[in-house]
Short mmCIF file of C-alpha atoms in Angstrom, two decimals:
data_model
loop_
_atom_site.label_atom_id
_atom_site.label_comp_id
_atom_site.label_asym_id
_atom_site.label_seq_id
_atom_site.Cartn_x
_atom_site.Cartn_y
_atom_site.Cartn_z
CA UNK A 159 112.76 4.71 233.48
CA UNK A 160 110.26 2.92 232.66
CA UNK A 161 107.23 4.10 230.08
CA UNK A 162 104.63 4.18 232.68
CA UNK A 163 107.01 6.61 234.48
CA UNK A 164 106.89 9.09 230.59
CA UNK A 165 103.13 8.40 230.13
CA UNK A 166 101.64 7.87 233.48
CA UNK A 167 98.67 5.30 233.90
CA UNK A 168 95.28 4.78 232.71
CA UNK A 169 93.48 6.86 234.93
CA UNK A 170 90.64 9.28 233.85
CA UNK A 171 92.27 11.74 233.42
CA UNK A 172 92.95 14.91 233.71
CA UNK A 173 96.07 14.91 235.20
CA UNK A 174 98.23 11.91 236.67
CA UNK A 175 99.88 13.33 239.94
CA UNK A 176 96.19 15.80 240.81
CA UNK A 177 94.01 13.50 239.83
CA UNK A 178 95.30 9.58 239.20
CA UNK A 179 96.92 10.57 242.14
CA UNK A 180 94.62 11.01 244.48
CA UNK A 181 92.26 8.71 243.97
CA UNK A 182 94.94 6.75 245.21
CA UNK A 183 95.60 8.42 248.67
CA UNK A 184 92.95 7.53 248.71
CA UNK A 185 92.17 3.79 247.95
CA UNK A 186 95.60 4.05 251.04
CA UNK A 187 93.69 5.18 253.31
CA UNK A 188 90.76 3.59 252.90
CA UNK A 189 93.34 0.30 252.89
CA UNK A 190 94.70 1.73 255.79
CA UNK A 191 90.93 1.64 257.29
CA UNK A 192 90.01 -1.44 255.76
CA UNK A 193 88.12 -2.12 252.95
CA UNK A 194 85.89 -3.65 253.88
CA UNK A 195 85.86 -2.45 257.76
CA UNK A 196 82.93 0.14 257.24
CA UNK A 197 83.24 3.79 257.40
CA UNK A 198 81.22 6.58 258.35
CA UNK A 199 83.20 9.86 257.25
CA UNK A 200 85.39 11.64 255.50
CA UNK A 201 87.66 14.94 256.52
CA UNK A 202 89.71 15.63 254.51
CA UNK A 203 92.79 18.04 254.68
CA UNK A 204 94.55 19.67 251.11
CA UNK A 205 97.41 21.06 251.56
CA UNK A 206 99.83 22.46 249.40
CA UNK A 207 99.09 22.92 244.70
CA UNK A 208 96.10 19.76 245.89
CA UNK A 209 93.89 23.14 247.81
CA UNK A 210 95.01 25.42 245.48
CA UNK A 211 93.52 22.86 241.95
CA UNK A 212 91.18 20.60 243.40
CA UNK A 213 87.86 21.76 242.10
CA UNK A 214 90.13 21.57 238.68
CA UNK A 215 91.78 18.85 238.44
CA UNK A 216 89.70 16.30 240.10
CA UNK A 217 91.45 15.99 242.89
CA UNK A 218 87.87 16.71 245.41
CA UNK A 219 86.41 13.43 242.90
CA UNK A 220 89.06 10.87 243.06
CA UNK A 221 90.24 11.62 247.28
CA UNK A 222 86.52 10.35 247.18
CA UNK A 223 86.42 7.68 244.61
CA UNK A 224 89.95 6.26 246.30
CA UNK A 225 87.75 6.08 249.71
CA UNK A 226 84.91 4.36 248.05
CA UNK A 227 87.04 1.60 246.48
CA UNK A 228 87.73 3.16 243.00
CA UNK A 229 90.71 1.88 241.00
CA UNK A 230 92.22 5.52 238.88
CA UNK A 231 90.02 4.04 235.85
CA UNK A 232 86.73 3.95 237.49
CA UNK A 233 84.43 5.51 234.82
CA UNK A 234 82.42 6.42 238.13
CA UNK A 235 85.10 9.01 239.15
CA UNK A 236 83.82 11.80 237.73
CA UNK A 237 80.99 11.42 239.75
CA UNK A 238 81.36 9.48 243.18
CA UNK A 239 80.40 13.18 245.75
CA UNK A 240 76.97 11.10 243.91
CA UNK A 241 78.22 7.30 244.61
CA UNK A 242 79.51 8.38 248.43
CA UNK A 243 76.47 10.15 249.70
CA UNK A 244 73.88 6.42 248.14
CA UNK A 245 76.26 4.39 249.78
CA UNK A 246 76.52 6.57 253.32
CA UNK A 247 79.75 7.89 253.07
CA UNK A 248 79.71 11.68 254.74
CA UNK A 249 82.29 13.50 253.17
CA UNK A 250 83.73 17.36 253.50
CA UNK A 251 86.82 18.92 252.30
CA UNK A 252 88.95 21.97 254.13
CA UNK A 253 93.09 23.49 254.08
CA UNK A 254 95.46 23.50 255.75
CA UNK A 255 99.02 25.22 255.45
CA UNK A 256 101.48 22.68 257.28
CA UNK A 257 105.33 23.50 257.17
CA UNK A 258 107.69 20.79 255.14
CA UNK A 259 105.09 19.97 253.94
CA UNK A 260 104.52 18.11 250.55
CA UNK A 261 103.05 20.23 248.11
CA UNK A 262 100.76 17.54 246.98
CA UNK A 263 99.12 16.45 250.60
CA UNK A 264 96.31 15.49 251.79
CA UNK A 265 95.52 13.91 255.61
CA UNK A 266 92.36 12.80 255.99
CA UNK A 267 90.38 11.68 259.53
CA UNK A 268 88.31 8.39 259.24
CA UNK A 269 85.64 7.67 261.52
CA UNK A 270 82.90 4.55 261.42
CA UNK A 271 81.30 7.24 264.40
CA UNK A 272 83.59 5.09 267.08
CA UNK A 273 86.88 5.03 266.47
CA UNK A 274 89.14 7.15 264.34
CA UNK A 275 92.02 6.39 262.17
CA UNK A 276 94.42 10.02 260.55
CA UNK A 277 96.13 9.46 257.15
CA UNK A 278 98.24 11.55 255.40
CA UNK A 279 99.88 10.98 251.62
CA UNK A 280 101.77 12.37 248.95
CA UNK A 281 101.52 12.36 245.27
CA UNK A 282 105.04 12.53 243.73
CA UNK A 283 103.57 12.64 240.12
CA UNK A 284 102.96 10.17 237.38
CA UNK A 285 100.34 8.16 239.83
CA UNK A 286 102.73 7.50 241.71
CA UNK A 287 102.06 8.35 245.39
CA UNK A 288 103.46 8.25 249.52
CA UNK A 289 102.09 7.14 252.23
CA UNK A 290 103.66 9.68 254.72
CA UNK A 291 102.40 8.77 258.60
CA UNK A 292 99.64 7.12 260.56
CA UNK A 293 97.98 8.41 263.29
CA UNK A 294 100.32 11.44 263.37
CA UNK A 295 103.95 9.06 263.18
CA UNK A 296 105.61 10.34 260.25
CA UNK A 297 107.17 7.55 257.89
CA UNK A 298 107.49 7.55 254.20
CA UNK A 299 106.23 4.34 253.01
CA UNK A 300 105.77 3.91 248.54
CA UNK A 301 102.94 3.13 247.15
CA UNK A 302 104.51 0.35 245.07
CA UNK A 303 106.13 -1.20 247.59
CA UNK A 304 104.99 -3.35 250.63
CA UNK A 305 105.04 -2.65 254.15
CA UNK A 306 104.16 -3.99 256.95
CA UNK A 307 103.01 -1.10 260.12
CA UNK A 308 103.20 -2.15 263.70
CA UNK A 309 102.36 1.06 266.44
CA UNK A 310 102.47 -1.20 270.08
CA UNK A 311 103.02 -0.27 273.38
CA UNK A 312 107.01 0.57 273.50
CA UNK A 313 108.81 -1.52 275.33
CA UNK A 314 111.69 -4.51 273.97
CA UNK A 315 112.42 -7.70 272.33
CA UNK A 316 109.11 -5.69 269.89
CA UNK A 317 111.57 -5.73 267.22
CA UNK A 318 113.35 -9.15 267.77
CA UNK A 319 110.33 -10.11 268.14
CA UNK A 320 109.09 -9.09 264.66
CA UNK A 321 112.79 -9.87 262.68
CA UNK A 322 112.22 -13.00 264.35
CA UNK A 323 109.45 -13.46 261.79
CA UNK A 324 110.62 -12.86 259.16
CA UNK A 325 114.25 -14.63 259.06
CA UNK A 326 111.73 -17.90 259.75
CA UNK A 327 110.42 -16.94 256.75
CA UNK A 328 112.84 -15.61 254.80
CA UNK A 329 111.84 -11.85 254.28
CA UNK A 330 113.85 -9.56 254.22
CA UNK A 331 113.80 -5.31 254.50
CA UNK A 332 114.76 -2.95 252.12
CA UNK A 333 113.87 -0.53 254.55
CA UNK A 334 113.53 0.00 258.61
CA UNK A 335 111.58 3.21 260.25
CA UNK A 336 110.94 3.41 264.06
CA UNK A 337 109.82 6.85 266.43
CA UNK A 338 107.83 7.16 269.87
CA UNK A 339 106.84 9.84 270.89
CA UNK A 340 107.71 8.59 274.72
CA UNK A 341 109.47 5.88 276.41
CA UNK A 342 106.70 3.66 277.26
CA UNK A 343 104.34 5.23 274.94
CA UNK A 344 102.56 4.24 271.29
CA UNK A 345 105.96 3.48 268.56
CA UNK A 346 105.11 3.16 265.53
CA UNK A 347 107.44 0.56 263.47
CA UNK A 348 107.15 0.45 259.34
CA UNK A 349 109.03 -1.78 256.83
CA UNK A 350 109.41 -1.98 254.07
CA UNK A 351 109.62 -5.90 252.20
CA UNK A 352 111.24 -7.18 249.10
CA UNK A 353 109.12 -8.75 247.06
CA UNK A 354 105.36 -11.03 248.11
CA UNK A 355 104.51 -11.13 251.55
CA UNK A 356 101.89 -14.32 253.15
CA UNK A 357 98.93 -13.47 252.61
CA UNK A 358 98.94 -13.82 256.95
CA UNK A 359 102.20 -11.91 258.49
CA UNK A 360 100.10 -9.16 260.14
CA UNK A 361 98.12 -11.75 261.87
CA UNK A 362 101.68 -13.36 263.52
CA UNK A 363 102.96 -10.61 264.38
CA UNK A 364 99.66 -10.10 266.03
CA UNK A 365 99.85 -13.32 268.21
CA UNK A 366 103.65 -12.66 269.06
CA UNK A 367 103.73 -8.95 269.73
CA UNK A 368 101.13 -8.87 272.90
CA UNK A 369 101.65 -5.26 273.38
CA UNK A 370 100.32 -3.62 269.26
CA UNK A 371 97.76 -1.74 269.06
CA UNK A 372 97.06 -2.02 265.03
CA UNK A 373 99.14 -3.99 262.66
CA UNK A 374 98.87 -2.43 258.93
CA UNK A 375 99.69 -5.36 256.24
CA UNK A 376 100.79 -3.32 252.47
CA UNK A 377 101.04 -5.73 250.20
CA UNK A 378 99.43 -3.57 247.36
CA UNK A 379 97.68 0.00 248.38
CA UNK A 380 94.74 -1.58 245.18
CA UNK A 381 94.50 -5.11 246.20
CA UNK A 382 90.63 -5.17 247.51
CA UNK A 383 89.82 -2.31 244.84
CA UNK A 384 86.80 -2.81 243.33
CA UNK A 385 87.03 -4.25 239.78
#
């Protein structure tokens, strides 16, 4: 256990789980959407204790701040609603009860008017967060480890093509998850990786796996955030 685990991150308060964690969930969602890709609307569905206390702990401000690429220590977090409106981001909050959901979690539905992406994130304590689902596919991806998420049409050869590229680049897989709904339908691979990840890995995977619908490289959820 590190000192950071005990005292929490450098942040705008009041709570590491409900405020800093919320910012990082928002950042994670925006990272999955695309840092530079225009975001026009976000609907946020809060669960558990997030739903019960979000107005008092700044969870709502934190989530919107993260979607705007603010870091947990950004002094603009308390007025993130104002910043969002100035930047043309339409946002709304609701609550939902989901059996088995993490008590500090939120479902974020993002849209640019043409396409939509749905992300579920959970704040697990001390400002740390996890990605729990993308577009309805369950997964567990930690905030602080590099990961590659490949959403593709289910067909033979996908995993061998991806792991073959890992081998050629000397990348080691710490953990792998796979989920599919029906044979031949949409499926998702999640690879949590050890060490540094090449910046062009996602583009290379798109090239060698034509069945890909979406490839997401998470080197750091804070990479690309506003300084």
